[in-house]
mmCIF file with all atom_site columns, C-alpha atoms in Angstrom:
data_model
loop_
_atom_site.group_PDB
_atom_site.id
_atom_site.type_symbol
_atom_site.label_atom_id
_atom_site.label_alt_id
_atom_site.label_comp_id
_atom_site.label_asym_id
_atom_site.label_entity_id
_atom_site.label_seq_id
_atom_site.pdbx_PDB_ins_code
_atom_site.Cartn_x
_atom_site.Cartn_y
_atom_site.Cartn_z
_atom_site.occupancy
_atom_site.B_iso_or_equiv
_atom_site.pdbx_formal_charge
_atom_site.auth_seq_id
_atom_site.auth_comp_id
_atom_site.auth_asym_id
_atom_site.auth_atom_id
_atom_site.pdbx_PDB_model_num
ATOM 1   C CA . MET P 1 1   ? 12.318 82.584  94.839  1.00 41.00 ? 1   MET P CA 1
ATOM 2   C CA . THR P 1 2   ? 12.989 82.788  98.578  1.00 48.00 ? 2   THR P CA 1
ATOM 3   C CA . LEU P 1 3   ? 10.474 83.762  101.229 1.00 47.00 ? 3   LEU P CA 1
ATOM 4   C CA . ALA P 1 4   ? 12.051 87.225  101.598 1.00 52.00 ? 4   ALA P CA 1
ATOM 5   C CA . VAL P 1 5   ? 11.697 87.984  97.894  1.00 52.00 ? 5   VAL P CA 1
ATOM 6   C CA . ALA P 1 6   ? 8.126  86.651  97.886  1.00 55.00 ? 6   ALA P CA 1
ATOM 7   C CA . VAL P 1 7   ? 7.178  88.883  100.828 1.00 56.00 ? 7   VAL P CA 1
ATOM 8   C CA . HIS P 1 8   ? 8.714  91.931  99.155  1.00 60.00 ? 8   HIS P CA 1
ATOM 9   C CA . ALA P 1 9   ? 6.909  91.105  95.901  1.00 59.00 ? 9   ALA P CA 1
ATOM 10  C CA . LEU P 1 10  ? 3.589  90.929  97.768  1.00 57.00 ? 10  LEU P CA 1
ATOM 11  C CA . ALA P 1 11  ? 4.344  94.285  99.400  1.00 64.00 ? 11  ALA P CA 1
ATOM 12  C CA . LEU P 1 12  ? 5.000  95.799  95.981  1.00 61.00 ? 12  LEU P CA 1
ATOM 13  C CA . ALA P 1 13  ? 1.759  94.323  94.683  1.00 60.00 ? 13  ALA P CA 1
ATOM 14  C CA . ALA P 1 14  ? -0.114 95.954  97.559  1.00 61.00 ? 14  ALA P CA 1
ATOM 15  C CA . LEU P 1 15  ? 1.582  99.280  96.829  1.00 62.00 ? 15  LEU P CA 1
ATOM 16  C CA . ALA P 1 16  ? 0.715  98.915  93.145  1.00 60.00 ? 16  ALA P CA 1
ATOM 17  C CA . ALA P 1 17  ? -2.951 98.820  94.106  1.00 59.00 ? 17  ALA P CA 1
ATOM 18  C CA . LEU P 1 18  ? -2.476 102.349 95.456  1.00 57.00 ? 18  LEU P CA 1
ATOM 19  C CA . GLY P 1 19  ? -0.784 103.523 92.300  1.00 60.00 ? 19  GLY P CA 1
ATOM 20  C CA . ARG P 1 20  ? -2.130 106.318 90.190  1.00 60.00 ? 20  ARG P CA 1
ATOM 21  C CA . GLY P 1 21  ? -0.604 108.019 87.190  1.00 66.00 ? 21  GLY P CA 1
ATOM 22  C CA . PRO P 1 22  ? 1.428  106.699 84.275  1.00 74.00 ? 22  PRO P CA 1
ATOM 23  C CA . LEU P 1 23  ? 4.612  106.021 86.237  1.00 79.00 ? 23  LEU P CA 1
ATOM 24  C CA . GLY P 1 24  ? 3.030  103.641 88.765  1.00 78.00 ? 24  GLY P CA 1
ATOM 25  C CA . PRO P 1 25  ? 3.746  100.396 86.867  1.00 80.00 ? 25  PRO P CA 1
ATOM 26  C CA . VAL P 1 26  ? 7.266  101.578 86.033  1.00 83.00 ? 26  VAL P CA 1
ATOM 27  C CA . VAL P 1 27  ? 8.025  102.325 89.685  1.00 83.00 ? 27  VAL P CA 1
ATOM 28  C CA . VAL P 1 28  ? 6.644  98.973  90.866  1.00 81.00 ? 28  VAL P CA 1
ATOM 29  C CA . ALA P 1 29  ? 8.608  97.014  88.239  1.00 83.00 ? 29  ALA P CA 1
ATOM 30  C CA . GLY P 1 30  ? 11.759 98.944  89.034  1.00 86.00 ? 30  GLY P CA 1
ATOM 31  C CA . MET P 1 31  ? 11.425 98.392  92.773  1.00 85.00 ? 31  MET P CA 1
ATOM 32  C CA . LEU P 1 32  ? 10.928 94.657  92.274  1.00 83.00 ? 32  LEU P CA 1
ATOM 33  C CA . ALA P 1 33  ? 14.031 94.483  90.032  1.00 88.00 ? 33  ALA P CA 1
ATOM 34  C CA . TRP P 1 34  ? 15.948 96.425  92.694  1.00 89.00 ? 34  TRP P CA 1
ATOM 35  C CA . GLN P 1 35  ? 14.846 93.996  95.402  1.00 85.00 ? 35  GLN P CA 1
ATOM 36  C CA . LEU P 1 36  ? 15.910 90.975  93.355  1.00 86.00 ? 36  LEU P CA 1
ATOM 37  C CA . ALA P 1 37  ? 19.319 92.474  92.550  1.00 90.00 ? 37  ALA P CA 1
ATOM 38  C CA . GLU P 1 38  ? 19.959 93.431  96.169  1.00 88.00 ? 38  GLU P CA 1
ATOM 39  C CA . HIS P 1 39  ? 18.833 90.041  97.450  1.00 84.00 ? 39  HIS P CA 1
ATOM 40  C CA . ARG P 1 40  ? 21.227 88.238  95.109  1.00 87.00 ? 40  ARG P CA 1
ATOM 41  C CA . ALA P 1 41  ? 24.105 90.528  96.092  1.00 85.00 ? 41  ALA P CA 1
ATOM 42  C CA . THR P 1 42  ? 23.644 90.114  99.849  1.00 82.00 ? 42  THR P CA 1
ATOM 43  C CA . ALA P 1 43  ? 25.686 87.449  101.611 1.00 77.00 ? 43  ALA P CA 1
ATOM 44  C CA . PRO P 1 44  ? 24.262 85.551  104.619 1.00 74.00 ? 44  PRO P CA 1
ATOM 45  C CA . ARG P 1 45  ? 25.218 87.090  107.950 1.00 67.00 ? 45  ARG P CA 1
ATOM 46  C CA . PRO P 1 46  ? 23.909 87.507  111.514 1.00 66.00 ? 46  PRO P CA 1
ATOM 47  C CA . ASP P 1 47  ? 20.620 89.406  111.671 1.00 69.00 ? 47  ASP P CA 1
ATOM 48  C CA . THR P 1 48  ? 21.444 92.654  113.492 1.00 66.00 ? 48  THR P CA 1
ATOM 49  C CA . ALA P 1 49  ? 18.243 94.598  112.744 1.00 70.00 ? 49  ALA P CA 1
ATOM 50  C CA . ASP P 1 50  ? 17.661 97.310  115.336 1.00 78.00 ? 50  ASP P CA 1
ATOM 51  C CA . ALA P 1 51  ? 15.451 100.362 115.808 1.00 84.00 ? 51  ALA P CA 1
ATOM 52  C CA . SER P 1 52  ? 17.457 102.417 113.318 1.00 84.00 ? 52  SER P CA 1
ATOM 53  C CA . ALA P 1 53  ? 17.145 99.744  110.607 1.00 85.00 ? 53  ALA P CA 1
ATOM 54  C CA . ARG P 1 54  ? 13.390 99.428  111.177 1.00 87.00 ? 54  ARG P CA 1
ATOM 55  C CA . ALA P 1 55  ? 12.913 103.213 111.100 1.00 90.00 ? 55  ALA P CA 1
ATOM 56  C CA . ILE P 1 56  ? 14.829 103.473 107.823 1.00 91.00 ? 56  ILE P CA 1
ATOM 57  C CA . GLY P 1 57  ? 12.813 100.602 106.351 1.00 87.00 ? 57  GLY P CA 1
ATOM 58  C CA . LEU P 1 58  ? 9.563  102.360 107.261 1.00 89.00 ? 58  LEU P CA 1
ATOM 59  C CA . ALA P 1 59  ? 10.820 105.601 105.702 1.00 92.00 ? 59  ALA P CA 1
ATOM 60  C CA . VAL P 1 60  ? 11.639 103.716 102.496 1.00 91.00 ? 60  VAL P CA 1
ATOM 61  C CA . LEU P 1 61  ? 8.150  102.203 102.412 1.00 87.00 ? 61  LEU P CA 1
ATOM 62  C CA . ALA P 1 62  ? 6.572  105.593 103.113 1.00 90.00 ? 62  ALA P CA 1
ATOM 63  C CA . THR P 1 63  ? 8.520  107.188 100.256 1.00 92.00 ? 63  THR P CA 1
ATOM 64  C CA . VAL P 1 64  ? 7.463  104.514 97.753  1.00 89.00 ? 64  VAL P CA 1
ATOM 65  C CA . ALA P 1 65  ? 3.853  104.427 98.976  1.00 87.00 ? 65  ALA P CA 1
ATOM 66  C CA . ALA P 1 66  ? 3.523  108.216 98.712  1.00 89.00 ? 66  ALA P CA 1
ATOM 67  C CA . ALA P 1 67  ? 5.110  108.209 95.259  1.00 89.00 ? 67  ALA P CA 1
ATOM 68  C CA . LEU P 1 68  ? 2.522  105.675 94.077  1.00 86.00 ? 68  LEU P CA 1
ATOM 69  C CA . ALA P 1 69  ? -0.555 106.918 95.918  1.00 85.00 ? 69  ALA P CA 1
ATOM 70  C CA . LEU P 1 70  ? 0.014  110.697 95.836  1.00 85.00 ? 70  LEU P CA 1
ATOM 71  C CA . PRO P 1 71  ? 1.686  111.541 92.521  1.00 85.00 ? 71  PRO P CA 1
ATOM 72  C CA . GLY P 1 72  ? 1.964  115.121 91.353  1.00 88.00 ? 72  GLY P CA 1
ATOM 73  C CA . THR P 1 73  ? 3.298  116.535 88.120  1.00 90.00 ? 73  THR P CA 1
ATOM 74  C CA . PRO P 1 74  ? 5.556  113.759 86.793  1.00 89.00 ? 74  PRO P CA 1
ATOM 75  C CA . HIS P 1 75  ? 9.153  114.347 85.764  1.00 91.00 ? 75  HIS P CA 1
ATOM 76  C CA . PRO P 1 76  ? 10.037 111.028 84.074  1.00 90.00 ? 76  PRO P CA 1
ATOM 77  C CA . ALA P 1 77  ? 13.593 112.121 83.290  1.00 93.00 ? 77  ALA P CA 1
ATOM 78  C CA . ALA P 1 78  ? 14.419 111.814 86.986  1.00 94.00 ? 78  ALA P CA 1
ATOM 79  C CA . LEU P 1 79  ? 14.032 108.046 86.697  1.00 92.00 ? 79  LEU P CA 1
ATOM 80  C CA . ALA P 1 80  ? 17.358 108.037 84.834  1.00 94.00 ? 80  ALA P CA 1
ATOM 81  C CA . ALA P 1 81  ? 19.070 108.581 88.205  1.00 95.00 ? 81  ALA P CA 1
ATOM 82  C CA . VAL P 1 82  ? 17.637 105.385 89.679  1.00 95.00 ? 82  VAL P CA 1
ATOM 83  C CA . PRO P 1 83  ? 19.588 102.623 87.834  1.00 95.00 ? 83  PRO P CA 1
ATOM 84  C CA . PRO P 1 84  ? 23.067 104.048 88.552  1.00 97.00 ? 84  PRO P CA 1
ATOM 85  C CA . ALA P 1 85  ? 22.098 104.693 92.182  1.00 97.00 ? 85  ALA P CA 1
ATOM 86  C CA . VAL P 1 86  ? 20.864 101.108 92.582  1.00 95.00 ? 86  VAL P CA 1
ATOM 87  C CA . ALA P 1 87  ? 24.004 99.842  90.838  1.00 96.00 ? 87  ALA P CA 1
ATOM 88  C CA . LEU P 1 88  ? 26.144 101.773 93.331  1.00 97.00 ? 88  LEU P CA 1
ATOM 89  C CA . ARG P 1 89  ? 24.253 100.247 96.255  1.00 95.00 ? 89  ARG P CA 1
ATOM 90  C CA . VAL P 1 90  ? 24.478 96.711  94.885  1.00 95.00 ? 90  VAL P CA 1
ATOM 91  C CA . TRP P 1 91  ? 28.193 97.181  94.178  1.00 96.00 ? 91  TRP P CA 1
ATOM 92  C CA . ALA P 1 92  ? 28.731 98.346  97.764  1.00 94.00 ? 92  ALA P CA 1
ATOM 93  C CA . ILE P 1 93  ? 26.777 95.369  99.137  1.00 92.00 ? 93  ILE P CA 1
ATOM 94  C CA . ARG P 1 94  ? 28.815 92.903  97.080  1.00 93.00 ? 94  ARG P CA 1
ATOM 95  C CA . THR P 1 95  ? 32.028 94.585  98.211  1.00 92.00 ? 95  THR P CA 1
ATOM 96  C CA . LEU P 1 96  ? 31.112 94.397  101.895 1.00 87.00 ? 96  LEU P CA 1
ATOM 97  C CA . GLY P 1 97  ? 29.981 90.779  101.705 1.00 85.00 ? 97  GLY P CA 1
ATOM 98  C CA . PRO P 1 98  ? 29.286 89.466  105.235 1.00 81.00 ? 98  PRO P CA 1
ATOM 99  C CA . TRP P 1 99  ? 30.184 92.833  106.773 1.00 78.00 ? 99  TRP P CA 1
ATOM 100 C CA . PHE P 1 100 ? 27.009 94.437  105.378 1.00 82.00 ? 100 PHE P CA 1
ATOM 101 C CA . LEU P 1 101 ? 24.726 94.540  108.441 1.00 76.00 ? 101 LEU P CA 1
ATOM 102 C CA . ASP P 1 102 ? 21.141 95.476  109.251 1.00 72.00 ? 102 ASP P CA 1
ATOM 103 C CA . GLY P 1 103 ? 21.669 97.846  112.100 1.00 70.00 ? 103 GLY P CA 1
ATOM 104 C CA . LEU P 1 104 ? 24.182 99.833  114.077 1.00 72.00 ? 104 LEU P CA 1
ATOM 105 C CA . ALA P 1 105 ? 26.680 97.147  115.086 1.00 68.00 ? 105 ALA P CA 1
ATOM 106 C CA . LEU P 1 106 ? 30.266 96.044  114.600 1.00 66.00 ? 106 LEU P CA 1
ATOM 107 C CA . ARG P 1 107 ? 31.119 92.367  114.431 1.00 65.00 ? 107 ARG P CA 1
ATOM 108 C CA . PRO P 1 108 ? 34.370 91.037  115.911 1.00 66.00 ? 108 PRO P CA 1
ATOM 109 C CA . HIS P 1 109 ? 37.360 91.998  113.708 1.00 68.00 ? 109 HIS P CA 1
ATOM 110 C CA . HIS P 1 110 ? 35.050 94.242  111.619 1.00 66.00 ? 110 HIS P CA 1
ATOM 111 C CA . PRO P 1 111 ? 37.452 95.921  109.128 1.00 72.00 ? 111 PRO P CA 1
ATOM 112 C CA . ARG P 1 112 ? 37.377 99.225  107.356 1.00 76.00 ? 112 ARG P CA 1
ATOM 113 C CA . ILE P 1 113 ? 36.702 98.246  103.729 1.00 79.00 ? 113 ILE P CA 1
ATOM 114 C CA . ALA P 1 114 ? 38.959 100.103 101.294 1.00 81.00 ? 114 ALA P CA 1
ATOM 115 C CA . ARG P 1 115 ? 38.135 98.515  97.937  1.00 89.00 ? 115 ARG P CA 1
ATOM 116 C CA . GLY P 1 116 ? 35.327 98.836  95.383  1.00 91.00 ? 116 GLY P CA 1
ATOM 117 C CA . PRO P 1 117 ? 33.284 102.027 95.841  1.00 94.00 ? 117 PRO P CA 1
ATOM 118 C CA . TYR P 1 118 ? 34.783 102.407 99.324  1.00 92.00 ? 118 TYR P CA 1
ATOM 119 C CA . ARG P 1 119 ? 37.961 103.658 97.671  1.00 93.00 ? 119 ARG P CA 1
ATOM 120 C CA . TRP P 1 120 ? 36.140 106.949 97.053  1.00 93.00 ? 120 TRP P CA 1
ATOM 121 C CA . LEU P 1 121 ? 33.031 106.970 99.265  1.00 92.00 ? 121 LEU P CA 1
ATOM 122 C CA . ARG P 1 122 ? 32.547 106.261 102.973 1.00 89.00 ? 122 ARG P CA 1
ATOM 123 C CA . HIS P 1 123 ? 28.932 105.064 102.814 1.00 91.00 ? 123 HIS P CA 1
ATOM 124 C CA . PRO P 1 124 ? 28.070 104.182 99.196  1.00 94.00 ? 124 PRO P CA 1
ATOM 125 C CA . ALA P 1 125 ? 25.259 101.747 100.060 1.00 93.00 ? 125 ALA P CA 1
ATOM 126 C CA . ASP P 1 126 ? 23.321 104.406 101.956 1.00 93.00 ? 126 ASP P CA 1
ATOM 127 C CA . LEU P 1 127 ? 24.132 107.008 99.296  1.00 95.00 ? 127 LEU P CA 1
ATOM 128 C CA . GLY P 1 128 ? 22.771 104.703 96.593  1.00 96.00 ? 128 GLY P CA 1
ATOM 129 C CA . LEU P 1 129 ? 19.600 104.071 98.589  1.00 95.00 ? 129 LEU P CA 1
ATOM 130 C CA . ALA P 1 130 ? 18.968 107.777 99.138  1.00 96.00 ? 130 ALA P CA 1
ATOM 131 C CA . ALA P 1 131 ? 19.739 108.754 95.532  1.00 97.00 ? 131 ALA P CA 1
ATOM 132 C CA . ALA P 1 132 ? 17.513 106.054 94.032  1.00 96.00 ? 132 ALA P CA 1
ATOM 133 C CA . LEU P 1 133 ? 14.523 106.975 96.173  1.00 96.00 ? 133 LEU P CA 1
ATOM 134 C CA . LEU P 1 134 ? 15.039 110.679 95.510  1.00 97.00 ? 134 LEU P CA 1
ATOM 135 C CA . GLY P 1 135 ? 14.838 109.858 91.809  1.00 96.00 ? 135 GLY P CA 1
ATOM 136 C CA . VAL P 1 136 ? 11.549 108.022 92.368  1.00 94.00 ? 136 VAL P CA 1
ATOM 137 C CA . ALA P 1 137 ? 10.110 110.884 94.421  1.00 95.00 ? 137 ALA P CA 1
ATOM 138 C CA . VAL P 1 138 ? 11.088 113.556 91.900  1.00 95.00 ? 138 VAL P CA 1
ATOM 139 C CA . ALA P 1 139 ? 9.951  111.449 88.922  1.00 93.00 ? 139 ALA P CA 1
ATOM 140 C CA . THR P 1 140 ? 6.445  111.046 90.335  1.00 91.00 ? 140 THR P CA 1
ATOM 141 C CA . GLY P 1 141 ? 6.290  114.672 91.453  1.00 92.00 ? 141 GLY P CA 1
ATOM 142 C CA . SER P 1 142 ? 4.885  113.591 94.818  1.00 92.00 ? 142 SER P CA 1
ATOM 143 C CA . ALA P 1 143 ? 5.229  116.141 97.604  1.00 95.00 ? 143 ALA P CA 1
ATOM 144 C CA . GLY P 1 144 ? 4.418  113.394 100.106 1.00 94.00 ? 144 GLY P CA 1
ATOM 145 C CA . ALA P 1 145 ? 7.207  111.221 98.749  1.00 94.00 ? 145 ALA P CA 1
ATOM 146 C CA . LEU P 1 146 ? 9.680  114.100 98.972  1.00 96.00 ? 146 LEU P CA 1
ATOM 147 C CA . GLY P 1 147 ? 8.663  114.680 102.598 1.00 97.00 ? 147 GLY P CA 1
ATOM 148 C CA . ALA P 1 148 ? 9.153  110.998 103.423 1.00 96.00 ? 148 ALA P CA 1
ATOM 149 C CA . TRP P 1 149 ? 12.485 111.056 101.605 1.00 97.00 ? 149 TRP P CA 1
ATOM 150 C CA . LEU P 1 150 ? 13.685 113.956 103.754 1.00 98.00 ? 150 LEU P CA 1
ATOM 151 C CA . VAL P 1 151 ? 12.930 111.873 106.853 1.00 97.00 ? 151 VAL P CA 1
ATOM 152 C CA . LEU P 1 152 ? 14.833 108.970 105.295 1.00 96.00 ? 152 LEU P CA 1
ATOM 153 C CA . ALA P 1 153 ? 17.821 111.206 104.532 1.00 97.00 ? 153 ALA P CA 1
ATOM 154 C CA . LEU P 1 154 ? 17.931 112.442 108.136 1.00 97.00 ? 154 LEU P CA 1
ATOM 155 C CA . LEU P 1 155 ? 17.770 108.876 109.467 1.00 95.00 ? 155 LEU P CA 1
ATOM 156 C CA . LEU P 1 156 ? 20.566 107.735 107.163 1.00 94.00 ? 156 LEU P CA 1
ATOM 157 C CA . ALA P 1 157 ? 22.722 110.719 108.104 1.00 94.00 ? 157 ALA P CA 1
ATOM 158 C CA . GLY P 1 158 ? 22.223 110.027 111.793 1.00 93.00 ? 158 GLY P CA 1
ATOM 159 C CA . ARG P 1 159 ? 23.108 106.383 111.394 1.00 90.00 ? 159 ARG P CA 1
ATOM 160 C CA . THR P 1 160 ? 26.274 107.041 109.400 1.00 89.00 ? 160 THR P CA 1
ATOM 161 C CA . ARG P 1 161 ? 27.454 109.471 112.087 1.00 91.00 ? 161 ARG P CA 1
ATOM 162 C CA . ALA P 1 162 ? 26.747 106.845 114.747 1.00 88.00 ? 162 ALA P CA 1
ATOM 163 C CA . GLU P 1 163 ? 28.729 104.235 112.803 1.00 85.00 ? 163 GLU P CA 1
ATOM 164 C CA . GLU P 1 164 ? 31.697 106.586 112.540 1.00 85.00 ? 164 GLU P CA 1
ATOM 165 C CA . ARG P 1 165 ? 31.571 107.060 116.324 1.00 85.00 ? 165 ARG P CA 1
ATOM 166 C CA . LEU P 1 166 ? 31.591 103.271 116.815 1.00 80.00 ? 166 LEU P CA 1
ATOM 167 C CA . PHE P 1 167 ? 34.678 102.846 114.660 1.00 77.00 ? 167 PHE P CA 1
ATOM 168 C CA . THR P 1 168 ? 36.410 105.762 116.385 1.00 81.00 ? 168 THR P CA 1
ATOM 169 C CA . ALA P 1 169 ? 35.603 104.429 119.863 1.00 78.00 ? 169 ALA P CA 1
ATOM 170 C CA . ARG P 1 170 ? 36.844 100.941 119.010 1.00 73.00 ? 170 ARG P CA 1
ATOM 171 C CA . ALA P 1 171 ? 40.076 102.281 117.520 1.00 72.00 ? 171 ALA P CA 1
ATOM 172 C CA . ALA P 1 172 ? 40.693 104.305 120.688 1.00 74.00 ? 172 ALA P CA 1
ATOM 173 C CA . ALA P 1 173 ? 39.962 101.355 122.974 1.00 71.00 ? 173 ALA P CA 1
ATOM 174 C CA . ARG P 1 174 ? 42.836 99.172  121.720 1.00 65.00 ? 174 ARG P CA 1
ATOM 175 C CA . PRO P 1 175 ? 46.255 99.795  120.111 1.00 59.00 ? 175 PRO P CA 1
ATOM 176 C CA . PRO P 1 176 ? 46.571 99.326  116.334 1.00 56.00 ? 176 PRO P CA 1
ATOM 177 C CA . THR P 1 177 ? 46.923 95.830  114.889 1.00 50.00 ? 177 THR P CA 1
ATOM 178 C CA . ALA P 1 178 ? 50.325 94.428  115.756 1.00 45.00 ? 178 ALA P CA 1
ATOM 179 C CA . ALA P 1 179 ? 53.029 94.269  113.096 1.00 42.00 ? 179 ALA P CA 1
ATOM 180 C CA . GLY P 1 180 ? 53.003 90.986  111.271 1.00 42.00 ? 180 GLY P CA 1
ATOM 181 C CA . SER P 1 181 ? 49.213 90.599  111.399 1.00 44.00 ? 181 SER P CA 1
ATOM 182 C CA . ALA P 1 182 ? 48.291 92.582  108.329 1.00 43.00 ? 182 ALA P CA 1
ATOM 183 C CA . PRO P 1 183 ? 44.625 93.171  107.515 1.00 49.00 ? 183 PRO P CA 1
ATOM 184 C CA . ALA P 1 184 ? 42.929 91.304  104.712 1.00 48.00 ? 184 ALA P CA 1
ATOM 185 C CA . PRO P 1 185 ? 43.560 92.639  101.172 1.00 45.00 ? 185 PRO P CA 1
ATOM 186 C CA . GLY P 1 186 ? 41.285 95.546  100.324 1.00 51.00 ? 186 GLY P CA 1
ATOM 187 C CA . THR P 1 187 ? 40.617 96.475  103.952 1.00 51.00 ? 187 THR P CA 1
ATOM 188 C CA . ALA P 1 188 ? 41.992 99.209  106.136 1.00 51.00 ? 188 ALA P CA 1
ATOM 189 C CA . PRO P 1 189 ? 43.704 98.312  109.455 1.00 49.00 ? 189 PRO P CA 1
ATOM 190 C CA . ALA P 1 190 ? 41.255 97.885  112.314 1.00 45.00 ? 190 ALA P CA 1
ATOM 191 C CA . SER P 1 191 ? 41.444 96.948  115.975 1.00 42.00 ? 191 SER P CA 1
ATOM 192 C CA . ARG P 1 192 ? 40.599 93.387  116.882 1.00 40.00 ? 192 ARG P CA 1
ATOM 193 C CA . ALA P 1 193 ? 38.693 94.454  119.996 1.00 41.00 ? 193 ALA P CA 1
ATOM 194 C CA . ARG P 1 194 ? 35.021 93.638  120.244 1.00 42.00 ? 194 ARG P CA 1
ATOM 195 C CA . SER P 1 195 ? 32.737 96.651  120.383 1.00 41.00 ? 195 SER P CA 1
ATOM 196 C CA . PRO P 1 196 ? 30.160 96.779  123.191 1.00 39.00 ? 196 PRO P CA 1
ATOM 197 C CA . ALA P 1 197 ? 27.589 97.032  120.392 1.00 42.00 ? 197 ALA P CA 1
ATOM 198 C CA . ALA P 1 198 ? 29.021 94.074  118.477 1.00 41.00 ? 198 ALA P CA 1
ATOM 199 C CA . ALA P 1 199 ? 26.652 91.776  116.676 1.00 39.00 ? 199 ALA P CA 1
ATOM 200 C CA . ARG P 1 200 ? 25.795 88.257  117.742 1.00 38.00 ? 200 ARG P CA 1
ATOM 201 C CA . GLY P 1 201 ? 28.130 85.438  116.793 1.00 40.00 ? 201 GLY P CA 1
ATOM 202 C CA . PRO P 1 202 ? 28.090 83.012  113.866 1.00 40.00 ? 202 PRO P CA 1
ATOM 203 C CA . GLY P 1 203 ? 25.315 80.920  115.364 1.00 40.00 ? 203 GLY P CA 1
ATOM 204 C CA . SER P 1 204 ? 22.720 83.661  115.280 1.00 41.00 ? 204 SER P CA 1
ATOM 205 C CA . ALA P 1 205 ? 19.869 83.965  112.796 1.00 40.00 ? 205 ALA P CA 1
ATOM 206 C CA . ARG P 1 206 ? 20.810 84.954  109.244 1.00 40.00 ? 206 ARG P CA 1
ATOM 207 C CA . SER P 1 207 ? 19.000 87.061  106.717 1.00 42.00 ? 207 SER P CA 1
ATOM 208 C CA . ARG P 1 208 ? 19.377 88.679  103.324 1.00 46.00 ? 208 ARG P CA 1
ATOM 209 C CA . GLY P 1 209 ? 18.981 92.245  102.100 1.00 46.00 ? 209 GLY P CA 1
ATOM 210 C CA . GLY P 1 210 ? 16.038 94.077  100.625 1.00 46.00 ? 210 GLY P CA 1
ATOM 211 C CA . TRP P 1 211 ? 15.119 97.585  99.614  1.00 42.00 ? 211 TRP P CA 1
ATOM 212 C CA . TRP P 1 212 ? 12.720 97.957  102.549 1.00 44.00 ? 212 TRP P CA 1
ATOM 213 C CA . ARG P 1 213 ? 15.312 96.701  105.053 1.00 44.00 ? 213 ARG P CA 1
ATOM 214 C CA . PRO P 1 214 ? 18.414 98.640  103.994 1.00 43.00 ? 214 PRO P CA 1
ATOM 215 C CA . ARG P 1 215 ? 21.611 97.188  105.373 1.00 43.00 ? 215 ARG P CA 1
ATOM 216 C CA . TRP P 1 216 ? 24.327 98.990  107.268 1.00 40.00 ? 216 TRP P CA 1
ATOM 217 C CA . SER P 1 217 ? 26.873 100.443 104.890 1.00 44.00 ? 217 SER P CA 1
#
């Protein structure tokens, strides 16, 4: 077990101490399983955490904490939405590989991924995160968790719009990839220009994913 997983497990243990109601242990166990699955799916890459990533991480923690500490009338059936949502997020993370980043940044030669769930969805990792936490909030019946989830949804929506602007600006800054230099299989053509907001190079610090530090999708 790596340090990141150990820290997340301790955070879940602290949240479990707040838990009330019959779904508390189920939520804690599910969140820990989610963290482990996401950690194993995440490839090493430069650490590009920024203010948007930290704000989203805090919103995730607030949603889970409120679900555990301030439960209302439970709706356990809503938990059925969590596993497929987590599976979608993990699938997206595996598909992106080293292109799955913490914050709002484009690395050099950052491609448009067009395989896996990205064949049908533009931001499946963020969609999976939002859907899974909505399931937790509804299952526990916590008004506080639903309020925190709304903040999370707004933050994710703002960040996806900002990412689209980055890709659009980079595409406009340079002509399309020259003929004869085809993109990698499963990716859409992308300019080779470096964005002003590009991440640090290969020598920078590396990190892995976690449910409280959602990666850029």
